[in-house]
XYZ file of C-alpha atoms in Angstrom:
212
model
C 16.744 -31.071 -5.677
C 18.669 -28.152 -7.199
C 16.967 -25.545 -5.021
C 17.954 -27.452 -1.878
C 21.577 -27.588 -3.008
C 21.561 -23.850 -3.665
C 20.225 -22.804 -0.254
C 22.001 -25.535 1.714
C 18.904 -27.108 3.262
C 16.149 -29.469 2.207
C 13.203 -27.901 0.431
C 10.170 -29.936 -0.529
C 9.183 -30.063 -4.174
C 7.174 -26.993 -5.129
C 4.120 -26.826 -7.330
C 5.032 -26.279 -10.989
C 4.880 -22.665 -12.120
C 2.063 -22.008 -14.629
C 3.105 -21.338 -18.208
C 2.921 -17.556 -17.985
C 5.209 -17.237 -20.999
C 2.517 -18.912 -23.084
C 0.133 -16.135 -21.970
C 2.287 -13.414 -23.552
C 0.156 -10.933 -25.566
C 0.577 -11.474 -29.297
C 1.546 -7.849 -29.946
C 2.152 -4.745 -27.884
C -1.031 -3.224 -29.306
C -3.012 -5.993 -27.565
C -2.082 -4.449 -24.219
C -4.870 -2.141 -23.010
C -4.360 0.309 -20.168
C -7.758 2.026 -20.311
C -9.187 -0.179 -17.532
C -6.399 0.418 -15.014
C -7.766 1.648 -11.691
C -5.565 4.754 -11.705
C -6.671 5.632 -15.249
C -10.345 5.117 -14.376
C -9.917 7.281 -11.264
C -8.390 10.122 -13.292
C -11.218 9.914 -15.845
C -13.781 10.065 -13.042
C -12.020 13.142 -11.624
C -12.344 14.840 -15.025
C -16.094 14.169 -15.114
C -16.481 15.671 -11.633
C -14.442 18.717 -12.670
C -16.554 19.128 -15.829
C -19.767 19.051 -13.812
C -18.391 21.633 -11.376
C -17.244 23.877 -14.220
C -20.614 23.729 -15.985
C -22.351 24.518 -12.711
C -20.215 27.604 -12.133
C -20.700 28.825 -15.717
C -24.462 28.503 -15.342
C -24.324 31.052 -12.491
C -23.718 33.714 -15.168
C -27.090 33.043 -16.746
C -30.050 35.244 -15.729
C -32.629 33.658 -13.470
C -36.236 33.549 -14.652
C -39.215 33.542 -12.297
C -42.668 32.976 -13.838
C -46.091 32.920 -12.189
C -49.658 32.310 -13.396
C -52.753 33.431 -11.479
C -56.410 32.588 -12.119
C -59.235 34.604 -10.513
C -62.823 33.536 -9.972
C -63.901 37.095 -9.146
C -62.322 40.513 -9.774
C -63.559 44.098 -9.602
C -62.638 47.414 -11.119
C -61.008 47.795 -14.494
C -59.838 44.156 -14.401
C -63.301 42.792 -13.765
C -63.411 41.019 -17.130
C -59.876 39.596 -16.843
C -59.851 36.357 -14.895
C -56.147 35.532 -15.174
C -52.716 37.136 -15.350
C -49.131 36.031 -15.927
C -46.010 37.410 -14.197
C -42.489 37.071 -15.565
C -39.400 38.177 -13.654
C -35.776 38.120 -14.810
C -32.922 38.279 -12.284
C -29.531 39.317 -13.681
C -26.578 38.480 -11.331
C -24.851 41.875 -11.677
C -23.568 42.260 -8.120
C -22.165 38.699 -7.865
C -20.604 38.771 -11.337
C -17.009 39.129 -10.083
C -17.365 36.358 -7.522
C -18.937 34.060 -10.092
C -16.208 34.855 -12.619
C -13.542 33.899 -10.054
C -15.339 30.622 -9.321
C -15.504 29.867 -13.053
C -11.762 30.442 -13.436
C -11.067 28.182 -10.458
C -13.300 25.446 -11.873
C -11.682 25.763 -15.315
C -8.211 25.470 -13.753
C -9.298 22.394 -11.775
C -10.630 20.791 -14.963
C -7.379 21.512 -16.804
C -5.380 20.041 -13.919
C -7.518 16.888 -13.948
C -6.922 16.509 -17.689
C -3.167 16.941 -17.205
C -3.210 14.315 -14.444
C -4.880 11.847 -16.807
C -2.305 12.577 -19.516
C 0.528 12.019 -17.022
C -0.974 8.748 -15.787
C -1.432 7.466 -19.347
C 2.107 8.511 -20.256
C 3.589 6.694 -17.243
C 1.476 3.595 -17.899
C 2.556 3.483 -21.543
C 6.200 3.908 -20.539
C 5.862 1.050 -18.045
C 4.391 -1.187 -20.744
C 7.138 -0.182 -23.201
C 9.921 -1.041 -20.757
C 8.483 -4.375 -19.628
C 7.609 -5.358 -23.197
C 11.151 -4.650 -24.407
C 12.670 -6.609 -21.502
C 10.343 -9.529 -22.191
C 11.120 -9.597 -25.906
C 14.851 -9.620 -25.136
C 14.437 -12.588 -22.794
C 12.227 -14.431 -25.276
C 15.043 -14.138 -27.817
C 17.583 -15.427 -25.286
C 15.518 -18.419 -24.137
C 15.942 -20.703 -27.192
C 19.656 -19.858 -27.351
C 20.118 -20.701 -23.680
C 18.106 -23.904 -24.094
C 20.515 -24.899 -26.850
C 23.408 -24.090 -24.506
C 21.925 -26.452 -21.903
C 21.727 -29.228 -24.483
C 25.350 -28.685 -25.545
C 26.713 -28.635 -21.984
C 24.643 -31.730 -21.147
C 26.136 -33.583 -24.098
C 29.605 -32.428 -23.048
C 29.053 -33.665 -19.491
C 27.884 -37.059 -20.776
C 30.951 -37.243 -23.020
C 33.325 -36.308 -20.189
C 31.699 -38.914 -17.927
C 32.177 -41.661 -20.521
C 35.782 -40.663 -21.165
C 36.447 -40.568 -17.418
C 35.285 -44.167 -17.114
C 37.723 -45.002 -19.917
C 40.520 -43.176 -18.116
C 40.855 -40.523 -20.827
C 40.068 -37.475 -18.650
C 40.442 -36.564 -14.996
C 37.680 -36.184 -12.440
C 38.358 -32.423 -12.417
C 37.392 -32.227 -16.082
C 34.182 -34.103 -15.316
C 33.477 -31.731 -12.427
C 34.071 -28.702 -14.658
C 31.616 -30.112 -17.202
C 29.040 -30.725 -14.449
C 29.410 -27.178 -13.092
C 29.054 -25.774 -16.610
C 25.852 -27.788 -17.029
C 24.457 -26.519 -13.708
C 25.316 -22.923 -14.642
C 23.610 -23.279 -18.025
C 20.489 -24.825 -16.457
C 20.305 -22.153 -13.753
C 20.608 -19.360 -16.317
C 17.878 -20.964 -18.429
C 15.565 -21.236 -15.418
C 16.408 -17.644 -14.444
C 15.399 -16.437 -17.911
C 12.161 -18.432 -17.668
C 11.318 -16.911 -14.272
C 12.179 -13.379 -15.406
C 10.034 -13.803 -18.511
C 7.139 -15.146 -16.424
C 7.325 -12.165 -14.052
C 7.445 -9.783 -17.011
C 4.290 -11.337 -18.472
C 2.588 -10.937 -15.082
C 3.690 -7.283 -14.971
C 2.167 -6.715 -18.418
C -1.161 -8.027 -17.148
C -0.919 -5.920 -13.983
C -0.205 -2.886 -16.188
C -3.643 -3.531 -17.711
C -5.289 -3.667 -14.300
C -5.799 -7.436 -14.281
C -4.061 -10.756 -13.631
C -3.390 -13.642 -16.029
C -5.985 -16.399 -15.835
C -4.393 -19.525 -14.384
C -6.326 -22.760 -14.796
């Protein structure tokens, strides 16, 4: 086979490559990056940072301590009062500076987590843009290269017939054969590149194409 001739040793026939090109997303907007593992991890980090920030902010709030007492027997001026209610409010005046510092740290951590998510989304979108553009370029080249294969195949057949009639030399036939091989190899190369680009688009979404 052609692969054996390229590498110089026998290679058994390989399983056919699935039609990944046929799995190409219809439009670029069909490509979703929200479920990528790195994106999900950054979103989870933001939620953790939000919880930490809210917890630190709550340390500014006064603490309230309430108590209710019921008495079965009392003496003195409170003899006729069988219950009382105590309410205490604790204002964190002495730890205010420390709490304020912790709040600023938590706010900075939250902002950093949000920036990390923005950076990850920006890089993911750029990756999709680049692969999509490369794929579209190859998809435009494929039909043109397929036509080139057909033309060089017809030329090789013509040169072979004319050689049998003594109209051309064997070198001309060989040139036509080499041109056909080059055209076929370039067509297969474009197919493989396009297939890999489709796979990369799926990986960019955090998944793999479904192969039956």
